[in-house]
Short mmCIF file of C-alpha atoms and ligand atoms in Angstrom, two decimals:
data_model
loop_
_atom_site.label_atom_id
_atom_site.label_comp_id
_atom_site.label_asym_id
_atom_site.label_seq_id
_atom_site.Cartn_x
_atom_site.Cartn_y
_atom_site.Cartn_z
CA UNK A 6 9.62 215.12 32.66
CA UNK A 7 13.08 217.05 32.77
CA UNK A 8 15.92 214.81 34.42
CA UNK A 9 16.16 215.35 38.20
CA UNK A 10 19.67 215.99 39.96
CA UNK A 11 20.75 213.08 42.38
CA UNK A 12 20.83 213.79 45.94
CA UNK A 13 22.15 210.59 46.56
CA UNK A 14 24.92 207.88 44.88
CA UNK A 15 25.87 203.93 44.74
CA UNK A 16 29.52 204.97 45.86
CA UNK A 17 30.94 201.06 45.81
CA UNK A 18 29.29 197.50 46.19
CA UNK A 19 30.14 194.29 47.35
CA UNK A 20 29.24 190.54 47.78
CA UNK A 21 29.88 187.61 49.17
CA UNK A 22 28.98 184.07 47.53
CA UNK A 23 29.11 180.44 49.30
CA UNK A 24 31.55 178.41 47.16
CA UNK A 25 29.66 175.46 47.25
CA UNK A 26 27.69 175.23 43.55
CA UNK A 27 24.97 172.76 43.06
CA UNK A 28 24.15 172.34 39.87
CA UNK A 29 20.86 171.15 38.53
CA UNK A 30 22.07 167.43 37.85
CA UNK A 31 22.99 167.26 41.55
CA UNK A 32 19.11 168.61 42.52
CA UNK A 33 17.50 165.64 40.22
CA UNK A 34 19.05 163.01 42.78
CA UNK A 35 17.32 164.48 45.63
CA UNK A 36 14.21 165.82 43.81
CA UNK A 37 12.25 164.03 40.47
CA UNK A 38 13.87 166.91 38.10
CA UNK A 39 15.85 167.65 35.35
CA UNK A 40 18.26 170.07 34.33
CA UNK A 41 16.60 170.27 30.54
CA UNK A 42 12.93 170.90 32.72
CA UNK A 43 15.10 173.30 34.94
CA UNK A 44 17.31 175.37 32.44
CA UNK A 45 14.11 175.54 29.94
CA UNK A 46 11.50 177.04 32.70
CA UNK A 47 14.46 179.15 34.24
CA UNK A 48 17.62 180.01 32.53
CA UNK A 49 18.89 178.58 35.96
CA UNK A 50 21.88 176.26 35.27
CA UNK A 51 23.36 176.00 39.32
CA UNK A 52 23.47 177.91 42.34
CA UNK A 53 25.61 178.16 45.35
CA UNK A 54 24.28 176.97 48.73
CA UNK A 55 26.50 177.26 51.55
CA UNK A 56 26.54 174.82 55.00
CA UNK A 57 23.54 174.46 57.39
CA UNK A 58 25.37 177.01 60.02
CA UNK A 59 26.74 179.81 57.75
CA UNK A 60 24.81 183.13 59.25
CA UNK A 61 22.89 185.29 56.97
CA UNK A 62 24.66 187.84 59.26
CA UNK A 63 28.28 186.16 58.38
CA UNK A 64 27.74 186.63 54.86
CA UNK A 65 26.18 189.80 54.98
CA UNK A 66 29.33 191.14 56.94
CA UNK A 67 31.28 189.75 54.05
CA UNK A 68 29.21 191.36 51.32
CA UNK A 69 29.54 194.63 53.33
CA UNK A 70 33.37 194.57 54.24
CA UNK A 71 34.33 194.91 50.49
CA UNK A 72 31.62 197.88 49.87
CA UNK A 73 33.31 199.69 52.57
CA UNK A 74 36.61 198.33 51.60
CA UNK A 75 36.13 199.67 48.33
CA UNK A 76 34.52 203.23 49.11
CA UNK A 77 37.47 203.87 51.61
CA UNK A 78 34.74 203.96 54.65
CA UNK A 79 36.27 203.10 58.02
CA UNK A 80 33.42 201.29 60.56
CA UNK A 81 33.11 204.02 62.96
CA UNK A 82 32.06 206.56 59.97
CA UNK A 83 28.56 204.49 58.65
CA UNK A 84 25.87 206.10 60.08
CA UNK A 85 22.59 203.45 59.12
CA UNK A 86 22.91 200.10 58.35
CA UNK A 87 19.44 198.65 56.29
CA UNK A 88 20.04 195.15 56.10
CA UNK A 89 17.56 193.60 53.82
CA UNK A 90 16.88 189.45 54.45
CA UNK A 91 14.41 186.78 54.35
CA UNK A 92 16.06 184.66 56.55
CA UNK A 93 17.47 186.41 59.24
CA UNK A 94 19.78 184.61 61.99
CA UNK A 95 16.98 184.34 64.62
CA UNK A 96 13.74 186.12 64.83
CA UNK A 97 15.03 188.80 67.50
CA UNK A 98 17.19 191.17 67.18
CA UNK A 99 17.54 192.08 63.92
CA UNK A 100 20.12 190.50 61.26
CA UNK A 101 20.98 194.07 61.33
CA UNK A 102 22.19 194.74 64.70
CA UNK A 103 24.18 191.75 64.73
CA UNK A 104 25.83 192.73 61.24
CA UNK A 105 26.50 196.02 62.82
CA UNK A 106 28.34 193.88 65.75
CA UNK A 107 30.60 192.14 63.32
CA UNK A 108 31.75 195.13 61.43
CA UNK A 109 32.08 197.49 64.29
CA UNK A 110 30.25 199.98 63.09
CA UNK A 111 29.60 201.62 66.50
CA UNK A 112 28.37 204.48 65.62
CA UNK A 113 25.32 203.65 63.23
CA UNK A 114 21.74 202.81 63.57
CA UNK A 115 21.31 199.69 62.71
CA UNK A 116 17.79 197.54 61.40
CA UNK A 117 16.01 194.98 59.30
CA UNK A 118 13.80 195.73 56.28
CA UNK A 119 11.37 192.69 55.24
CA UNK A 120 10.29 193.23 51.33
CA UNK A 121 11.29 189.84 50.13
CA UNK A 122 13.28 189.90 46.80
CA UNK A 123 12.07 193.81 46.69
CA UNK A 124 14.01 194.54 49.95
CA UNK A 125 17.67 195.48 49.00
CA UNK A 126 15.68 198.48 46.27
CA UNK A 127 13.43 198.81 49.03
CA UNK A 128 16.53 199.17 51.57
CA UNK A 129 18.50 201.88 49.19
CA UNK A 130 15.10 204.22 48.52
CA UNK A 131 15.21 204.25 52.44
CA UNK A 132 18.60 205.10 52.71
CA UNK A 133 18.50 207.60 49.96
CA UNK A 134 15.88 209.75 52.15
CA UNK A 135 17.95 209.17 55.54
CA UNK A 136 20.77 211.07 53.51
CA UNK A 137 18.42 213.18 51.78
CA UNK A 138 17.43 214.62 54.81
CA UNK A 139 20.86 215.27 56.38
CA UNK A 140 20.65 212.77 59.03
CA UNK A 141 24.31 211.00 58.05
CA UNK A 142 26.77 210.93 55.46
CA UNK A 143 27.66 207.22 55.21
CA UNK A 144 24.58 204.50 54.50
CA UNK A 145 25.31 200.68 54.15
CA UNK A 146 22.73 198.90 52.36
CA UNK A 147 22.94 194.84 52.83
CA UNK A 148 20.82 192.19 51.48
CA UNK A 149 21.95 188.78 52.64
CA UNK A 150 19.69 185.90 52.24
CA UNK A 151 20.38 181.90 53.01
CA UNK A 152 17.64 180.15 50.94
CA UNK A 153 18.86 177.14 51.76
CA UNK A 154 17.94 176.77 55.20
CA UNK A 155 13.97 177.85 54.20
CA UNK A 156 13.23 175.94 51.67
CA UNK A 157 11.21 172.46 51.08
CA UNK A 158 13.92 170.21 49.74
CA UNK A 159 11.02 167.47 48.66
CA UNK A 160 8.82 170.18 47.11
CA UNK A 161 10.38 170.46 43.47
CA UNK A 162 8.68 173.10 42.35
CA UNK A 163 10.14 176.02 44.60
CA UNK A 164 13.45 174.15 45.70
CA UNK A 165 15.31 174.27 42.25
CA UNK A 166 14.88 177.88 41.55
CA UNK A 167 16.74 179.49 44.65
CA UNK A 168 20.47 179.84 46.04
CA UNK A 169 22.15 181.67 48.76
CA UNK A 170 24.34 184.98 48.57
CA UNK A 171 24.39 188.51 49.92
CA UNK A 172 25.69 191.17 48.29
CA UNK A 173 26.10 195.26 49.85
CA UNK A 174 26.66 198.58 48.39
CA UNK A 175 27.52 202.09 50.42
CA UNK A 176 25.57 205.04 49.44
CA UNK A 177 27.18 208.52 49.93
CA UNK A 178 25.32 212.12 49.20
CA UNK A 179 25.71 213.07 45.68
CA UNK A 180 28.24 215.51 43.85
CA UNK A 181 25.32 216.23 41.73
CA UNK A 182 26.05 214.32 38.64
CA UNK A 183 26.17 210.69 39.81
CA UNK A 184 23.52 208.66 41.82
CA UNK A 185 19.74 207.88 41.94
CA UNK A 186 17.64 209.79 39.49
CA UNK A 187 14.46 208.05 40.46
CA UNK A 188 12.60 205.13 42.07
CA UNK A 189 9.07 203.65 42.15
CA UNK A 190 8.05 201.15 44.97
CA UNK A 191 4.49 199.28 45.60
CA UNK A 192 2.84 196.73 47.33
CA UNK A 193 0.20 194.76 47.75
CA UNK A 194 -0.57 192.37 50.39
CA UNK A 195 -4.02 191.07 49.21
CA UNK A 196 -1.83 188.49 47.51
CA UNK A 197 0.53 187.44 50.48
CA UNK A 198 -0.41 183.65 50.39
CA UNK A 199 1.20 183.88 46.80
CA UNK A 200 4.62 183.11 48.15
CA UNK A 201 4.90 182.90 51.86
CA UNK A 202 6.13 180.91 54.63
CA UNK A 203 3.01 180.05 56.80
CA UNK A 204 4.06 178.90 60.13
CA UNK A 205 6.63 180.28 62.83
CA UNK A 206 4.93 183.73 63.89
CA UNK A 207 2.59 184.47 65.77
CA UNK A 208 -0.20 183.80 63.04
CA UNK A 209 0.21 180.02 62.98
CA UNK A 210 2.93 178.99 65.97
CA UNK A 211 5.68 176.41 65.34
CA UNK A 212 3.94 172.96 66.01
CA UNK A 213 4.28 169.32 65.05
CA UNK A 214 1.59 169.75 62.83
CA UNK A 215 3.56 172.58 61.25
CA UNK A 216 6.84 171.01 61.14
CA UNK A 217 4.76 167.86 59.82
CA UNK A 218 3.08 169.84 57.19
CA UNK A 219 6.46 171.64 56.12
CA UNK A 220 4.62 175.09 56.55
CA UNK A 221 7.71 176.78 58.55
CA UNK A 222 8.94 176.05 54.93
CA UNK A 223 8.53 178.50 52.04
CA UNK A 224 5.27 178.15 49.67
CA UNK A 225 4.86 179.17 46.13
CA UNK A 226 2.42 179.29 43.63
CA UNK A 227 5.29 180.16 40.60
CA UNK A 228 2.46 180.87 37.72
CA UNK A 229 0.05 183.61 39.31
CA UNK A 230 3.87 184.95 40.93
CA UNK A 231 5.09 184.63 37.31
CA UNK A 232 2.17 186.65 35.81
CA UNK A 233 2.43 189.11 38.76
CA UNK A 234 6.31 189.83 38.29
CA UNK A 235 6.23 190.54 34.68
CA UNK A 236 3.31 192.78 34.99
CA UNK A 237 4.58 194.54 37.81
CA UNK A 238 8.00 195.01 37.02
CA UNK A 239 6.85 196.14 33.93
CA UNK A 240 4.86 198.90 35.20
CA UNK A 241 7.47 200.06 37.92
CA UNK A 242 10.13 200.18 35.01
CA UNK A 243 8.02 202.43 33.21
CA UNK A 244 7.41 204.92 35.91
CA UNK A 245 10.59 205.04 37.17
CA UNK A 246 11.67 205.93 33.47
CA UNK A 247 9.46 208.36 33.65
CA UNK A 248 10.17 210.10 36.75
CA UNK A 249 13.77 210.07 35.92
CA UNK A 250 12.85 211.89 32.06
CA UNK A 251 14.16 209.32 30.54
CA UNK A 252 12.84 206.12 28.39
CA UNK A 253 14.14 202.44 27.72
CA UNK A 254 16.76 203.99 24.81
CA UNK A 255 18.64 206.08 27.67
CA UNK A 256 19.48 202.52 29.14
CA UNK A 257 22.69 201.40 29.03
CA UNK A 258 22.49 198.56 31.01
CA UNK A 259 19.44 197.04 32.79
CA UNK A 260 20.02 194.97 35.95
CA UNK A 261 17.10 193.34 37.14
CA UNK A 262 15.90 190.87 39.90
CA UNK A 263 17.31 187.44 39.01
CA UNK A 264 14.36 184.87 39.53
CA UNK A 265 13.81 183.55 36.39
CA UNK A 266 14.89 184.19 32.36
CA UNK A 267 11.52 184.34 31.23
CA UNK A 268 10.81 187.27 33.39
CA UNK A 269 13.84 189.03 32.58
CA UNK A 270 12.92 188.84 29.22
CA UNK A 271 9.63 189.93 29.15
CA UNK A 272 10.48 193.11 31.52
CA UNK A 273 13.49 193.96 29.33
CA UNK A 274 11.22 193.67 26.02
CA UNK A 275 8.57 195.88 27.66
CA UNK A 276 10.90 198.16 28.65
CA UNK A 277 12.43 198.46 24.62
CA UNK A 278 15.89 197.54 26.22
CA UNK A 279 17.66 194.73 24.27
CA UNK A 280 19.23 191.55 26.32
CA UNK A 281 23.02 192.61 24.90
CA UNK A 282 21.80 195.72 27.87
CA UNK A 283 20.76 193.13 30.40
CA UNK A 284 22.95 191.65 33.18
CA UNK A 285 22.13 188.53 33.56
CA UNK A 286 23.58 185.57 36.23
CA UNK A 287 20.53 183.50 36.75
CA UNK A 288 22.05 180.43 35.36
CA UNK A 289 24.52 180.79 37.93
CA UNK A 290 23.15 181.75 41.52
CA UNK A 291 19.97 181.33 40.82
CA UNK A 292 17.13 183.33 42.93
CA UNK A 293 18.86 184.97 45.83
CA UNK A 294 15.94 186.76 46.84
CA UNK A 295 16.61 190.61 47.12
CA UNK A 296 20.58 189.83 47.01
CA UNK A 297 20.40 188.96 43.46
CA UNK A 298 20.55 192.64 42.23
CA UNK A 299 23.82 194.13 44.48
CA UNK A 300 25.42 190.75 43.34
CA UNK A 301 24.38 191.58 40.07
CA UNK A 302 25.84 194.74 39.89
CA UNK A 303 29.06 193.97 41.63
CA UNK A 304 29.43 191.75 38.99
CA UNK A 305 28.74 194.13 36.11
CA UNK A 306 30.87 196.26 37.58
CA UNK A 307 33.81 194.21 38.37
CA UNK A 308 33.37 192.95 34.68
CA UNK A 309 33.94 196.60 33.63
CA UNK A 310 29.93 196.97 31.64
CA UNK A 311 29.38 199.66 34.26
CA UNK A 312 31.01 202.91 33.24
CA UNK A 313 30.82 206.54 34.13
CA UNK A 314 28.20 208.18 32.75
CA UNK A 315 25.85 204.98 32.30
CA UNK A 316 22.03 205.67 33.06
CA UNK A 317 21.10 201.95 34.81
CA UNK A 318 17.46 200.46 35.20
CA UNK A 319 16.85 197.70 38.24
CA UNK A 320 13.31 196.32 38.65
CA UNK A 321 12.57 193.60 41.23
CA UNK A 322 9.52 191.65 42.73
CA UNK A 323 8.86 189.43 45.32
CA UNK A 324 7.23 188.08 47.85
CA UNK A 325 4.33 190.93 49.79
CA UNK A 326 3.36 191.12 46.90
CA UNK A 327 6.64 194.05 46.29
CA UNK A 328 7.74 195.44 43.71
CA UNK A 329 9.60 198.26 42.22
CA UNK A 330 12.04 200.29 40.09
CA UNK A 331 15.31 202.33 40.25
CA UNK A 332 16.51 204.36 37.64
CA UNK A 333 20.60 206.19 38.38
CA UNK A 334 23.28 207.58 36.43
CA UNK A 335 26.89 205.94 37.27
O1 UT7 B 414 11.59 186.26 43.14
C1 UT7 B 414 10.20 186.27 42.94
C2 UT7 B 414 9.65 184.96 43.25
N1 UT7 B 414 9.71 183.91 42.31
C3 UT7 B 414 9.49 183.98 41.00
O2 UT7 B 414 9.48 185.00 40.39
C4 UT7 B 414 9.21 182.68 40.29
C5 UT7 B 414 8.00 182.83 39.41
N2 UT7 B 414 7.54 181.62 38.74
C6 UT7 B 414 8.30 180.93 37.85
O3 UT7 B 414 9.44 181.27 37.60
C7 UT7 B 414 7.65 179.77 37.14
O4 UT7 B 414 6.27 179.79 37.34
C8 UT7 B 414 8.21 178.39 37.60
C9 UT7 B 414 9.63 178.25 37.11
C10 UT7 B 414 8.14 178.27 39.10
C11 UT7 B 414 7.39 177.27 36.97
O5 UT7 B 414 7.36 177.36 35.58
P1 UT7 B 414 5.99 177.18 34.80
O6 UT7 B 414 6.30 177.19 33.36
O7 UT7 B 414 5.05 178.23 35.31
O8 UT7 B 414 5.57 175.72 35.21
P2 UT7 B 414 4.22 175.25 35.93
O9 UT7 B 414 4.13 175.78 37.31
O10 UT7 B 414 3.12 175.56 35.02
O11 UT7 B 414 4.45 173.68 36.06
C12 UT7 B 414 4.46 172.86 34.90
C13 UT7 B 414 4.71 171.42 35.28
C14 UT7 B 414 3.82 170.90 36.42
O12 UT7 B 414 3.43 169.61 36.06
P3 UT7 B 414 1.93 169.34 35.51
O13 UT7 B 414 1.02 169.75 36.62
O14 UT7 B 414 1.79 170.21 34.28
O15 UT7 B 414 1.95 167.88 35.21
C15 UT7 B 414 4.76 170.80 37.60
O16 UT7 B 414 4.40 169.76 38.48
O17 UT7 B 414 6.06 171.25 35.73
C16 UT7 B 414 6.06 170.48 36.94
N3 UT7 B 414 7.23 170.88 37.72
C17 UT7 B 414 8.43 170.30 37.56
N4 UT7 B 414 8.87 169.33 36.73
C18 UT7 B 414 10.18 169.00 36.80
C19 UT7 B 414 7.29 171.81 38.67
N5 UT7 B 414 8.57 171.89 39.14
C20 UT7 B 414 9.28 170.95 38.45
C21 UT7 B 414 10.62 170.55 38.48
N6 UT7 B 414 11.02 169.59 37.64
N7 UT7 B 414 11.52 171.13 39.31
#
């Protein structure tokens, strides 16, 4: 398939990390752990987790601040704000709106997307058509997520392997050379009860037996999610290589979902990209849900391995089951 022109570019990210790191020695006094069972399942060596009443919404204006900082974009010019969370500030009105609030950004629309770790991919695909179709010029794509305050801190086997963060990225419309080449999104919510958090909606209400139970707390079954994510992310790599006419050589750096080492190695294998092409800062954050890839590439970028020209692959998973790929030229 011949290379498609981008309509749409990354024009500057952002992010915003609690400075409180918890590493995995301080996780075996509260949980019966270890940081050789942690590091050797995960790759995850600490993560940051920031005080009971820091707002997803707080960090997420952070995150966002420096994006627009950094693309020179005043409040009153962003035109949609897709914030992408797990854990949003309350249940109504969006993370979003209140986001919006905090920046000033008077003039946009403003709401929350709910793919799990898929969202902030999820969040720039939907911004990419909002531009596409003319309907603004200035897009503000957030993922903020505060893991902390949803998980089960006596269930080991989910509470070592996340951390909080939120990281942002403007998108502008493309001069034609730079920007999104292609994307690749799916679903599939016959495997919901995969990774979920049962109680608090309207499904199963917020009661003492819930609270008892710790079902307002997040659930996990980590080896069908394991097999799931490397298949998936697998397959969403490969088609949004495709669509974008290009294959796992024209890579020059891959920066996937951060959930796990394992998984980032098996999706960069599958893909033919070698790790020296892989951003990786599991060992430090953690899984920060769908922030994990803007913080990713803030990183990369601030560490000067993204230059112009560069074609770059993301591939996430999470929680839906979502999934998906991105495939754009910096
Ligand atoms: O962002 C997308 C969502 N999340 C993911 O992508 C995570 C996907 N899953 C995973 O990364 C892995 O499945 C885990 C890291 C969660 C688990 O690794 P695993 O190699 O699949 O281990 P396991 O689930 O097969 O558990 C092995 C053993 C169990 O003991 P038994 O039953 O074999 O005696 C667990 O009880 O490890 C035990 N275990 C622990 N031991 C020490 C589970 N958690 C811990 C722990 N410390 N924290």
């Amino acid at each position: 398939m011949k290379t498609p022109e981008p309509i749409v570019e990354i024009a500057a990210t952002g992010r915003y990390l609690p400075s409180n790191v918890v590493t995995n020695d301080d996780l075996a006094s509260v949980v019966d752990t270890t940081d050789e069972w942690i590091q050797s399942r995960t790759g995850i060596r600490e993560r940051r987790i920031g005080p009971d009443d820091l707002l997803a919404a707080e960090m997420g204006r952070q995150a966002a601040a420096q994006a627009m900082e950094r693309a020179g974009v005043e409040a009153g010019e962003v035109d949609i704000i897709v914030v992408s969370t797990a854990t949003p500030d309350r249940w109504l009105p969006s993370t979003a709106c209140d986001i919006q609030a905090l920046l000033g950004c008077d003039n946009a629309l403003a709401f929350d997307l709910q793919a799990a770790c898929s969202g902030w991919l999820y969040g720039v695909t939907m911004a990419e058509g909002f531009l596409a179709a003319g309907r603004g010029e200035v897009a503000l794509v957030v993922a903020t997520e505060k893991m902390s305050n949803i998980l089960d801190w006596t269930d080991r086997s989910t509470c070592v392997l996340f951390g909080d963060g939120s990281g942002a990225a403007v998108l502008r419309p493309s001069d034609g050379q730079r920007g999104i080449l292609s994307a690749h999104h799916r679903s599939d919510g016959h495997l919901a009860e995969l990774l979920h958090r049962p109680a608090g909606g309207v499904r199963q209400p917020l009661d003492d037996t819930a609270l008892q139970s710790h079902d307002h707390l997040l659930k996990m079954s980590g080896r069908e999610i394991f097999k799931n994510a490397v298949r998936s992310m697998a397959e969403a790599s490969d088609k949004a290589l495709q669509q974008a006419g290009l294959t796992g050589d024209d890579i020059d750096l891959m920066i996937p979902h951060q959930a796990n080492i394992r998984i980032i190695e098996a999706t960069a294998k599958y893909a033919g990209i070698p790790m020296e092409k892989v951003y990786v800062n599991v060992d430090r954050y953690g899984n920060m849900s769908s922030a994990s890839i803007p913080v990713a590439l803030d990183e990369a970028i601030e560490e000067g391995r993204v230059r112009p020209g560069m074609n770059i692959l993301s591939a996430t998973f999470g929680a839906g089951l979502t999934w998906g790929a991105m495939v754009w030229r910096t």
